[in-house]
Short mmCIF file of N, CA, C and O in Angstrom, two decimals:
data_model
loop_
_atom_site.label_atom_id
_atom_site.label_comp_id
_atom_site.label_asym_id
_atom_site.label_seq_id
_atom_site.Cartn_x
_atom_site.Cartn_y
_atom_site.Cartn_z
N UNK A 1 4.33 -18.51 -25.93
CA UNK A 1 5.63 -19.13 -26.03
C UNK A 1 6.69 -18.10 -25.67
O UNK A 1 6.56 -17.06 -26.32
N UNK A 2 7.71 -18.08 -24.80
CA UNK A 2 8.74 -17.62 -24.50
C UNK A 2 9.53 -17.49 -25.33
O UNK A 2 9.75 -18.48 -26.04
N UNK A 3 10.22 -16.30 -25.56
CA UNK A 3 11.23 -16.32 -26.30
C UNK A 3 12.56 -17.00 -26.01
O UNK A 3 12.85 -17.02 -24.81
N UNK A 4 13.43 -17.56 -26.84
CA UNK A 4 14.88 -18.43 -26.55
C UNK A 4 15.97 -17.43 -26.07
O UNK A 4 16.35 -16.40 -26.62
N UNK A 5 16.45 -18.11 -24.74
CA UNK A 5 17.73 -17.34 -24.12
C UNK A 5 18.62 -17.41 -25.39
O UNK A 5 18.37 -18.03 -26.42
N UNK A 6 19.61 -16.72 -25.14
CA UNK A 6 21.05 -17.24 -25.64
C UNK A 6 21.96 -18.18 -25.33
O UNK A 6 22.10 -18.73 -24.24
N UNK A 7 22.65 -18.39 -26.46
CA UNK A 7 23.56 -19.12 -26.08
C UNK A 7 24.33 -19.35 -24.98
O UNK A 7 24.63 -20.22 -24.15
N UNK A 8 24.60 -17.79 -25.42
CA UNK A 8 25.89 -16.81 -24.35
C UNK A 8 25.87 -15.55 -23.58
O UNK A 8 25.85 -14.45 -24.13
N UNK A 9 25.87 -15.73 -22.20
CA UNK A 9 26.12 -14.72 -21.13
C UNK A 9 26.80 -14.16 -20.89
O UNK A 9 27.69 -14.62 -20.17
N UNK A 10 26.84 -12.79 -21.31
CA UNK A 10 28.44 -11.71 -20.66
C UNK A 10 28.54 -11.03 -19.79
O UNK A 10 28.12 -9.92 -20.13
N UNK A 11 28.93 -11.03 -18.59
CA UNK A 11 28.46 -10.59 -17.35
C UNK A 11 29.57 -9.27 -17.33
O UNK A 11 30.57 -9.40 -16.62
N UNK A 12 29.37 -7.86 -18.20
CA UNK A 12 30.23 -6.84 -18.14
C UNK A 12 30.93 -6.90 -16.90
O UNK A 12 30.39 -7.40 -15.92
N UNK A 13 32.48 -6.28 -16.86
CA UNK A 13 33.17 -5.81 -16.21
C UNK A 13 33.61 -4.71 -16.44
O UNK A 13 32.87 -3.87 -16.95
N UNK A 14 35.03 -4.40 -16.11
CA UNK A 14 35.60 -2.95 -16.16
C UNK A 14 36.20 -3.12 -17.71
O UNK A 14 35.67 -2.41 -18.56
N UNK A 15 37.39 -4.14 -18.19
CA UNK A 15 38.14 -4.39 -18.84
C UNK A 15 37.42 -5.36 -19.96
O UNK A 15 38.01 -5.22 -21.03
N UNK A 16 36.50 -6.15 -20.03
CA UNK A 16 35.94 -7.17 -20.26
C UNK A 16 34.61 -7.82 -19.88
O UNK A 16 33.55 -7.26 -19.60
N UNK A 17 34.95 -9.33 -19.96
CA UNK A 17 33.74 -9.76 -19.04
C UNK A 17 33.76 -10.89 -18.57
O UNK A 17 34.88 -11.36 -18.78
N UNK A 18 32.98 -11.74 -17.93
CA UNK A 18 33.12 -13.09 -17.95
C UNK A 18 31.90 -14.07 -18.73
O UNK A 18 30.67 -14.02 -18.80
N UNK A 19 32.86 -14.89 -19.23
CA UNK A 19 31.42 -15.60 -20.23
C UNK A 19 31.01 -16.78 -19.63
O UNK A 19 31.75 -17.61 -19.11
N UNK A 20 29.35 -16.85 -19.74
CA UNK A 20 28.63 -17.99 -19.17
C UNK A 20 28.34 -18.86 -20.23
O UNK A 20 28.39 -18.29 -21.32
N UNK A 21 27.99 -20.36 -20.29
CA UNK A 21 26.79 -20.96 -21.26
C UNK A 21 25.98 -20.79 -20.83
O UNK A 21 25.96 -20.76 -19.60
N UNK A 22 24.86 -20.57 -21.55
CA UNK A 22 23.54 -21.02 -20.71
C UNK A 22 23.06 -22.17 -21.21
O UNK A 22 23.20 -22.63 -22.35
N UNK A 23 22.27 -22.75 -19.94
CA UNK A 23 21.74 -24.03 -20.16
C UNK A 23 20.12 -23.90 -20.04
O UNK A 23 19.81 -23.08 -19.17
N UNK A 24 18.97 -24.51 -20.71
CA UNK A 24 17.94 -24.93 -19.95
C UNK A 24 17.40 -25.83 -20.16
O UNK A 24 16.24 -26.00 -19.78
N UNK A 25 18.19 -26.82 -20.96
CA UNK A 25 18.05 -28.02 -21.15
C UNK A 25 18.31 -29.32 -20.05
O UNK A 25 18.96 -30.35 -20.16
N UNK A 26 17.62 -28.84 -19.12
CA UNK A 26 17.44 -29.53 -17.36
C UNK A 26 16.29 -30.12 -17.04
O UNK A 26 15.22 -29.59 -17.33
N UNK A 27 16.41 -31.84 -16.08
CA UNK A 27 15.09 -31.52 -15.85
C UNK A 27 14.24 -30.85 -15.41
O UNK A 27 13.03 -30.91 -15.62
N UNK A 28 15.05 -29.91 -14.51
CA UNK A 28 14.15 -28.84 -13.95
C UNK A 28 13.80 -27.63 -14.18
O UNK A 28 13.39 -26.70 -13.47
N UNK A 29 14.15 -27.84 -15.84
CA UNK A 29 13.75 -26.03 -16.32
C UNK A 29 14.03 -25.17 -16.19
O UNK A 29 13.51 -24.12 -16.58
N UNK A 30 15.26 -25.42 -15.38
CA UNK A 30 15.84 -24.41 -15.05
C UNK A 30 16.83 -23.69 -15.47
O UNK A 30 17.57 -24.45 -16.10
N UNK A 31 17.27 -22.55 -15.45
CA UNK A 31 18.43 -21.95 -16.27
C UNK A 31 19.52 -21.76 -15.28
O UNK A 31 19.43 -21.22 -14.18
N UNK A 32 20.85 -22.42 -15.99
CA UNK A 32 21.73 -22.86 -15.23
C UNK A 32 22.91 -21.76 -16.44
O UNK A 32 22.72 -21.59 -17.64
N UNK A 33 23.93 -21.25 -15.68
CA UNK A 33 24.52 -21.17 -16.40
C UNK A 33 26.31 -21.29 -15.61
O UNK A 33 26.80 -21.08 -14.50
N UNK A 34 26.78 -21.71 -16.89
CA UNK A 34 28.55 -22.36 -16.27
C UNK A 34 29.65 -21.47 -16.90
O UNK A 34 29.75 -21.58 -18.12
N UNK A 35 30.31 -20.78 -16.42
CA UNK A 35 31.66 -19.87 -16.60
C UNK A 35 32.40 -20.84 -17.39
O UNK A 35 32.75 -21.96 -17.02
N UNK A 36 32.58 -20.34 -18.45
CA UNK A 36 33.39 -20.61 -19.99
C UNK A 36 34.85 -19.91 -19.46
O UNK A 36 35.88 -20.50 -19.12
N UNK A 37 34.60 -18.49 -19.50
CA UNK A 37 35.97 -18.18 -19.86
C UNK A 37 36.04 -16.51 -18.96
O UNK A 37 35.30 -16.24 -18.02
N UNK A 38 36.86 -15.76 -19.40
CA UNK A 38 37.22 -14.37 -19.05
C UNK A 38 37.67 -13.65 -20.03
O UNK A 38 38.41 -14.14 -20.88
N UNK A 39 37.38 -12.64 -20.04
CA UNK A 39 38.11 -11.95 -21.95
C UNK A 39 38.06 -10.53 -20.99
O UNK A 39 37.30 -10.16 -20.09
N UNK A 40 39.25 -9.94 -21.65
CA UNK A 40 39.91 -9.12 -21.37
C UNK A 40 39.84 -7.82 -22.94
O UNK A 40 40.75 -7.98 -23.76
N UNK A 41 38.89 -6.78 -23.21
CA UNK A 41 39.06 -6.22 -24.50
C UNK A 41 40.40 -5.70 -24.84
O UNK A 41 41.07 -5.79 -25.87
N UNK A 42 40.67 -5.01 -23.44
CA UNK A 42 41.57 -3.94 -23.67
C UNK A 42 43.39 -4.67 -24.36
O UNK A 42 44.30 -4.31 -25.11
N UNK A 43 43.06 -5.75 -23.57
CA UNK A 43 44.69 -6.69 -24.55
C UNK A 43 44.40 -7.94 -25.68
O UNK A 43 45.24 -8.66 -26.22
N UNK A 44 42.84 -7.94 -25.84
CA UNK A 44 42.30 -9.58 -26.68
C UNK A 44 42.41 -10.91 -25.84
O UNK A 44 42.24 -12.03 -26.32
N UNK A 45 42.63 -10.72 -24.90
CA UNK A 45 42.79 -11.77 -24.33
C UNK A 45 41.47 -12.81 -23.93
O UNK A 45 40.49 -12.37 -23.34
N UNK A 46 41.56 -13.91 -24.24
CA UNK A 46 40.62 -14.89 -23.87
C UNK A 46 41.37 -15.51 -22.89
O UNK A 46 42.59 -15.63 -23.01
N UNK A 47 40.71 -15.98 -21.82
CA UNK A 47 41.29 -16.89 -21.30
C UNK A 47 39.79 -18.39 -20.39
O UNK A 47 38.78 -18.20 -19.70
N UNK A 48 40.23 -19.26 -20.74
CA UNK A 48 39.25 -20.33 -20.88
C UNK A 48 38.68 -20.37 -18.82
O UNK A 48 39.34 -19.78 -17.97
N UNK A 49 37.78 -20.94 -18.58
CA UNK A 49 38.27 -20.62 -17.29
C UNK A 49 38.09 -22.19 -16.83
O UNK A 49 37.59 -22.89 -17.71
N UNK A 50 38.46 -22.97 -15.44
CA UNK A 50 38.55 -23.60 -15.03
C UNK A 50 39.14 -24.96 -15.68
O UNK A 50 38.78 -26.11 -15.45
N UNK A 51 40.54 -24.31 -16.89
CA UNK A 51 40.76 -25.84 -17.46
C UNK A 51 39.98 -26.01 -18.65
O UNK A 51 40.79 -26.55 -19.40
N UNK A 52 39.06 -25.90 -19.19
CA UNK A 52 38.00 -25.66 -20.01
C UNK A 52 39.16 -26.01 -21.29
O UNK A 52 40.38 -26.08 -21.15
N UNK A 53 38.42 -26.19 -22.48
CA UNK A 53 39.18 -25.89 -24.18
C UNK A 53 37.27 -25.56 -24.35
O UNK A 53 36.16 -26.07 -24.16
N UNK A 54 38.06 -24.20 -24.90
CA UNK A 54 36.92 -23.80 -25.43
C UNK A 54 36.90 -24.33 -26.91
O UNK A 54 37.87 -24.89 -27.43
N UNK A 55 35.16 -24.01 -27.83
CA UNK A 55 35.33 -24.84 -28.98
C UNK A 55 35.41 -23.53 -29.75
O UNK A 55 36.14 -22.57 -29.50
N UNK A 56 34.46 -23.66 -30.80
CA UNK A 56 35.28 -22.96 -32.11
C UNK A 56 34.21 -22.08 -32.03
O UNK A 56 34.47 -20.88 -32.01
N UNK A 57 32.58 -22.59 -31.95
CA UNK A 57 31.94 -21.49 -31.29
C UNK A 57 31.81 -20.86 -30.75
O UNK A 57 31.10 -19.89 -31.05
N UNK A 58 32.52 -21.02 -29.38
CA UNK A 58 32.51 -20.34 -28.26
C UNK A 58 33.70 -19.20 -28.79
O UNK A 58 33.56 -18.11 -28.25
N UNK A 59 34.54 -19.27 -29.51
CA UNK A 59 35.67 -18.39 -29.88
C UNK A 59 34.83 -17.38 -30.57
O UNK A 59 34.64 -16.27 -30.07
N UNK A 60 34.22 -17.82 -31.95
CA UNK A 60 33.72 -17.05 -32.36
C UNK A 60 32.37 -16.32 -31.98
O UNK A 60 31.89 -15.49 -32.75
N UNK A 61 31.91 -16.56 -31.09
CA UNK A 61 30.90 -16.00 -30.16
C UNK A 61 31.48 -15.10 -29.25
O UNK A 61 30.60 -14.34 -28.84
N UNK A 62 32.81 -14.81 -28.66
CA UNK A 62 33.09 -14.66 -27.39
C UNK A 62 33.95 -13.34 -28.62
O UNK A 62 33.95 -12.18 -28.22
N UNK A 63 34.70 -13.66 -30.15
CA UNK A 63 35.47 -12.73 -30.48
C UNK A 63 34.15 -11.62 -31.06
O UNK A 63 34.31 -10.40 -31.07
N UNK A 64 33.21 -12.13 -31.39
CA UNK A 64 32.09 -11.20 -32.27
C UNK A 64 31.15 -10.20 -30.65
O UNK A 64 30.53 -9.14 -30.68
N UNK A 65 31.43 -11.08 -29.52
CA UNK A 65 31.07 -9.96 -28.59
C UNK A 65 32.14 -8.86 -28.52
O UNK A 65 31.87 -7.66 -28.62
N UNK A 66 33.47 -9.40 -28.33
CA UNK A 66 34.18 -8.26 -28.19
C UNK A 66 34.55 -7.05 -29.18
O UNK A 66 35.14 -5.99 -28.98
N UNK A 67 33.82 -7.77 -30.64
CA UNK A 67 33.92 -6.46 -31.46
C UNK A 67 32.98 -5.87 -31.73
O UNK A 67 32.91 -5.05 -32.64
N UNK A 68 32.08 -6.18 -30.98
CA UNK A 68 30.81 -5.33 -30.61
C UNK A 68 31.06 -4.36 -29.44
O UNK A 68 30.86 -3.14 -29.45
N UNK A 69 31.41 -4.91 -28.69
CA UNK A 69 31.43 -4.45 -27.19
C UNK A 69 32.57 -3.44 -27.62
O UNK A 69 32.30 -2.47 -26.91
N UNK A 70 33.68 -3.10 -28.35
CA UNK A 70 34.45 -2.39 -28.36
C UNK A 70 34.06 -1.30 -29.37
O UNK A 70 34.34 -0.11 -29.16
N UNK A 71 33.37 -1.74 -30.49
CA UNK A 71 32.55 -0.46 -31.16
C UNK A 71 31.54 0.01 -29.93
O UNK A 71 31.68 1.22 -29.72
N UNK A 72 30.78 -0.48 -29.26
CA UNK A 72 29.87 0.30 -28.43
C UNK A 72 30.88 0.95 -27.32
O UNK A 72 30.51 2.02 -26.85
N UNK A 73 31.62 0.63 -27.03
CA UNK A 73 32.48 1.82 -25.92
C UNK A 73 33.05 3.00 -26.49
O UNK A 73 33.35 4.05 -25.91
N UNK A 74 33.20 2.61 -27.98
CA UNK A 74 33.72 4.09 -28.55
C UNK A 74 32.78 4.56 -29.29
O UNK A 74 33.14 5.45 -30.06
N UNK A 75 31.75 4.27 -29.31
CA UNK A 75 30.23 5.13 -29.43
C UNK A 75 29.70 6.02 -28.21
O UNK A 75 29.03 7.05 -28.13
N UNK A 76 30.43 4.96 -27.11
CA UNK A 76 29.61 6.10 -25.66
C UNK A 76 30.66 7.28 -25.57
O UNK A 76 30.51 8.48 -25.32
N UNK A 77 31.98 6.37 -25.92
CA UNK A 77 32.79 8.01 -25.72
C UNK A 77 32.93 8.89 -26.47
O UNK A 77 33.62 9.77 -25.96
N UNK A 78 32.50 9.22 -27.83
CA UNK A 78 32.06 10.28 -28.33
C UNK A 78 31.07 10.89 -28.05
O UNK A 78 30.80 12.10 -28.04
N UNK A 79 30.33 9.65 -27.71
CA UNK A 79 29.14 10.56 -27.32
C UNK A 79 29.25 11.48 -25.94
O UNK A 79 28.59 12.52 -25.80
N UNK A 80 30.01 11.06 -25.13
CA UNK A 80 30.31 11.97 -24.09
C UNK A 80 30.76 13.03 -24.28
O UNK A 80 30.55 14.02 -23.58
N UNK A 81 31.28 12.98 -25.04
CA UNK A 81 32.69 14.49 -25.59
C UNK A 81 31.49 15.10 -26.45
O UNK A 81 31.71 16.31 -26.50
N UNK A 82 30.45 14.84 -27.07
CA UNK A 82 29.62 15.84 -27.79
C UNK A 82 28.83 16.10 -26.32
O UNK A 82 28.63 17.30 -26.12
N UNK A 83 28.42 15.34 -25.41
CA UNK A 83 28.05 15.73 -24.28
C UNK A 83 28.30 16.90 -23.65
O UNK A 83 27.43 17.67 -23.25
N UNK A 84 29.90 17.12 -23.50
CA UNK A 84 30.60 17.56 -22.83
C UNK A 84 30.83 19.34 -23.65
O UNK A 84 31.20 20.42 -23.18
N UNK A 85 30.39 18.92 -25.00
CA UNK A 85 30.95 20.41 -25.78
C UNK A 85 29.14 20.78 -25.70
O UNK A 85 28.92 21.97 -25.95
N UNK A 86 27.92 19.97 -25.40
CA UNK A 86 26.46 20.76 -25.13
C UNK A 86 27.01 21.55 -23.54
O UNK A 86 26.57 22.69 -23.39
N UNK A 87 27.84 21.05 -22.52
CA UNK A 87 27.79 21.36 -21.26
C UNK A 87 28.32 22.62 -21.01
O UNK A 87 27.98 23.51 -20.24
N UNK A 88 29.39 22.50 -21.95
CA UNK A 88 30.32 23.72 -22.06
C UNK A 88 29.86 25.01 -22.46
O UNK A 88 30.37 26.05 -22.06
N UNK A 89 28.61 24.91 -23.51
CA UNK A 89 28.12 25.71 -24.04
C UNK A 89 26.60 26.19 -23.19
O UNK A 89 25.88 27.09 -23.62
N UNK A 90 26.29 25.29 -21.79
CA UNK A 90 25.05 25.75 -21.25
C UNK A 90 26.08 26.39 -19.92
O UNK A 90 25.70 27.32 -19.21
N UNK A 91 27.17 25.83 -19.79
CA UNK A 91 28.16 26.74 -18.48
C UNK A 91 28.31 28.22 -19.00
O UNK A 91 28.38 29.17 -18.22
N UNK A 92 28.35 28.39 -20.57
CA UNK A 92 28.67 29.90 -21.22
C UNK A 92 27.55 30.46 -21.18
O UNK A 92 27.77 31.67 -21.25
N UNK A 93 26.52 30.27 -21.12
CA UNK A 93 24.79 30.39 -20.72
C UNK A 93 24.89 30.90 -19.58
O UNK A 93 24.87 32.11 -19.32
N UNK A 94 25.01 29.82 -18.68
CA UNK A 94 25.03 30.35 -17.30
C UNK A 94 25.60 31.28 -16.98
O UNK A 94 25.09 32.12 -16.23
N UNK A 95 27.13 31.42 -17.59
CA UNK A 95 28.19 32.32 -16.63
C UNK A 95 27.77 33.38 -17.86
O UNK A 95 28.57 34.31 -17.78
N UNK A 96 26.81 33.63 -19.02
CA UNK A 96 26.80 35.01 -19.30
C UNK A 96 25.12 35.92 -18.38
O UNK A 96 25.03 37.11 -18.09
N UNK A 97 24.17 34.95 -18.18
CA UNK A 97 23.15 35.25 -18.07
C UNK A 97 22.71 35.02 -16.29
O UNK A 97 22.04 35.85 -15.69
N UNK A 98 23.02 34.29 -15.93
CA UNK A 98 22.59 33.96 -14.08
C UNK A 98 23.34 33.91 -13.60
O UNK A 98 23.09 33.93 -12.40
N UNK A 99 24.81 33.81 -13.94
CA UNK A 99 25.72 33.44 -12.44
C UNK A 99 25.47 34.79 -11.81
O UNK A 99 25.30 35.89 -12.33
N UNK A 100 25.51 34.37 -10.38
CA UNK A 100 26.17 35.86 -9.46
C UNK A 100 27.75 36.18 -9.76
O UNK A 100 28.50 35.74 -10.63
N UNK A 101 27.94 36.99 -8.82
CA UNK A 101 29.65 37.29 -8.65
C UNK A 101 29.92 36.30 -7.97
O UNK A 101 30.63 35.57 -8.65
N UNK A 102 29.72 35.82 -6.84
CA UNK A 102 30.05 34.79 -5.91
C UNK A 102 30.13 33.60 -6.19
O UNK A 102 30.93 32.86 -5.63
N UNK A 103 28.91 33.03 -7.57
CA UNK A 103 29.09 31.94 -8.34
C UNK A 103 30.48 31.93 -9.28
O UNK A 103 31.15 30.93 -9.56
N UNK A 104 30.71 33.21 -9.66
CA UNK A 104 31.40 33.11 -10.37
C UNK A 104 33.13 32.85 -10.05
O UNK A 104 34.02 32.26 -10.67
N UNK A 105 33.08 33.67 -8.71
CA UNK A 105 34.31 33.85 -8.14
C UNK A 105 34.42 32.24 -7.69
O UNK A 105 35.55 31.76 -7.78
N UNK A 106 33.74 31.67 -7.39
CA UNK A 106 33.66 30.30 -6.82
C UNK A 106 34.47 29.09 -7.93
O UNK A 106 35.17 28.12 -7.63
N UNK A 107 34.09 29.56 -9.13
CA UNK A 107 34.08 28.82 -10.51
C UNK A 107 35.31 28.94 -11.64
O UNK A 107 35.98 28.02 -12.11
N UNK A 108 35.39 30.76 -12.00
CA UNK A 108 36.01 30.90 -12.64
C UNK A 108 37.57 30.42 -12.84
O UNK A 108 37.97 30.08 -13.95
N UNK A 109 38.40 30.41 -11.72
CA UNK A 109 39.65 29.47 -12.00
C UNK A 109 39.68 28.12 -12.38
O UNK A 109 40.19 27.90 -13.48
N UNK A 110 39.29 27.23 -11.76
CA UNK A 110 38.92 25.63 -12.15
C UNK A 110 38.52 25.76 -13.31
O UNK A 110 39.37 25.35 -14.09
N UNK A 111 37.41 26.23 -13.91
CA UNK A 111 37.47 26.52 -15.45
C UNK A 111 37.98 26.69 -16.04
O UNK A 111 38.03 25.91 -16.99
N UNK A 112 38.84 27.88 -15.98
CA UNK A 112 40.14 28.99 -16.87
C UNK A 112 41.12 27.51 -16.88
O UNK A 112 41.69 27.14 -17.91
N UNK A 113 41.20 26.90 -15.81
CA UNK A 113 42.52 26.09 -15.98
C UNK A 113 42.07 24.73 -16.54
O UNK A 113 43.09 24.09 -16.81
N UNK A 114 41.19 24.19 -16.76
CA UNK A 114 40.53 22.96 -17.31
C UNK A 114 40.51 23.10 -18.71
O UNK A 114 40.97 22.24 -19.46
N UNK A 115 39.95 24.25 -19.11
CA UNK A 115 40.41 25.29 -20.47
C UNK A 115 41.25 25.58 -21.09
O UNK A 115 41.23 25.58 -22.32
N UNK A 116 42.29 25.92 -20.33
CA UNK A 116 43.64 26.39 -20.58
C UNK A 116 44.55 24.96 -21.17
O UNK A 116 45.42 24.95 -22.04
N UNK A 117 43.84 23.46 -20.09
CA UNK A 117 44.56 22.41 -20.59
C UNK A 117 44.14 21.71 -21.48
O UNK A 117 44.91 21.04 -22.17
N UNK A 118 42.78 21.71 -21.67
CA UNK A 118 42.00 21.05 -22.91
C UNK A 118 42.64 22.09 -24.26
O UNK A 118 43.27 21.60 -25.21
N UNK A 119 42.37 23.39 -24.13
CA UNK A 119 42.69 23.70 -25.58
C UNK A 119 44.36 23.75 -25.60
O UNK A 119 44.82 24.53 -26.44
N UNK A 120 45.10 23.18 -24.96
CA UNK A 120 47.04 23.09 -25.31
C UNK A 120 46.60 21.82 -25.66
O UNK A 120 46.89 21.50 -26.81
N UNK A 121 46.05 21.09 -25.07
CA UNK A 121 46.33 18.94 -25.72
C UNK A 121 45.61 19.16 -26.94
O UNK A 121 46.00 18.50 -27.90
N UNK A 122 44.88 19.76 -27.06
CA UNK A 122 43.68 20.32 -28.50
C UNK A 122 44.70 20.89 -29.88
O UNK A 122 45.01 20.44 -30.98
N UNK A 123 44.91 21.83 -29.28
CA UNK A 123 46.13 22.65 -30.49
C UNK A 123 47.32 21.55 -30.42
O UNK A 123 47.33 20.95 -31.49
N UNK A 124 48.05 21.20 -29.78
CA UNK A 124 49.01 20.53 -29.86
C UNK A 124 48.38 19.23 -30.68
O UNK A 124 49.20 19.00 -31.57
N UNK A 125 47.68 18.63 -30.75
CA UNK A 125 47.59 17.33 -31.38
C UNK A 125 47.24 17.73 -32.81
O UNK A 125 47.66 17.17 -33.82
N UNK A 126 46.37 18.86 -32.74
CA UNK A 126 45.99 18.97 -33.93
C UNK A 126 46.93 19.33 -35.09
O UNK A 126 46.96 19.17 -36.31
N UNK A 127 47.79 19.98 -34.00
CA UNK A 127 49.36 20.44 -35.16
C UNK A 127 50.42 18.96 -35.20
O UNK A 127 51.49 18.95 -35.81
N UNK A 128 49.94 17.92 -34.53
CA UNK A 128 50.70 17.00 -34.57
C UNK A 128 50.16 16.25 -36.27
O UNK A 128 50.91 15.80 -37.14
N UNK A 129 48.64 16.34 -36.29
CA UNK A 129 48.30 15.96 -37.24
C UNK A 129 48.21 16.24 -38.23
O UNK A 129 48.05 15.40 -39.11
N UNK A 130 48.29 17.79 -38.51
CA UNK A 130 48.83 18.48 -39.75
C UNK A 130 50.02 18.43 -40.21
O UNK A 130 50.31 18.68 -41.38
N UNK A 131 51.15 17.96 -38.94
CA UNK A 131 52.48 17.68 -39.46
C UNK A 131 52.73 16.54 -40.12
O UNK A 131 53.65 16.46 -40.93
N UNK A 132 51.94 15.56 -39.82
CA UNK A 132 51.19 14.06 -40.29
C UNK A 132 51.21 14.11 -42.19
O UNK A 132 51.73 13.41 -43.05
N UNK A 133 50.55 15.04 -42.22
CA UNK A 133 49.84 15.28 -43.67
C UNK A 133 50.75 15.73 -44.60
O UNK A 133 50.39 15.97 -45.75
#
């Protein structure tokens, strides 16, 4: 026995997504699915698509994706930034143990200055937030 589709199809985008029903209640067994709506995370926006009134399920189906979908984007982006502080720390690897001179000369400014701007937005916020307190 196959397991049961879902209800509901979210076909990710950049901002959002677009939502499908699914159907397979056809005679031909087939899985059909019809554009409900468009949701937008970044402003809440639903918007029904083709004329549509969406029902009360579909709201609450379409609002419980987006507060999923918005905890999982700010799960990937921490997780990037712990990414990003393992990367930082295998570049201090590198540039103490293998770089050449030539690697280095190649490297060292773009760094110094990527550095230079991460730790001013770094200190600065952080004193924004102690002034907070």
């Amino acid at each position: 026995m196959a397991p049961e589709l879902p209800e509901y199809y979210f076909r990710v985008r950049d901002n959002g997504a677009f939502v499908f029903r699914v159907d397979t209640e056809n005679r031909q067994r087939r899985i059909e699915m019809e554009q409900i709506a468009v949701v937008n995370i970044r402003n809440g926006e639903i918007k029904p698509h083709g004329g549509r009134k969406l029902t009360k399920a579909d709201m609450r189906e379409i609002k419980h994706w987006m507060e999923h979908r918005i905890a999982l984007l700010a799960e990937r982006d921490i997780d990037d930034i712990f990414r990003a502080v393992d990367y930082l720390n295998q570049v201090t690897h590198w540039s103490h143990s293998k770089a050449s001179d030539k690697q280095l000369e190649d490297v060292t400014d773009d760094l110094l200055l990527a550095m230079h701007d991460l730790r001013s937005v770094l200190v600065r916020k952080k004193a924004d937030r102690l002034l907070k307190k």
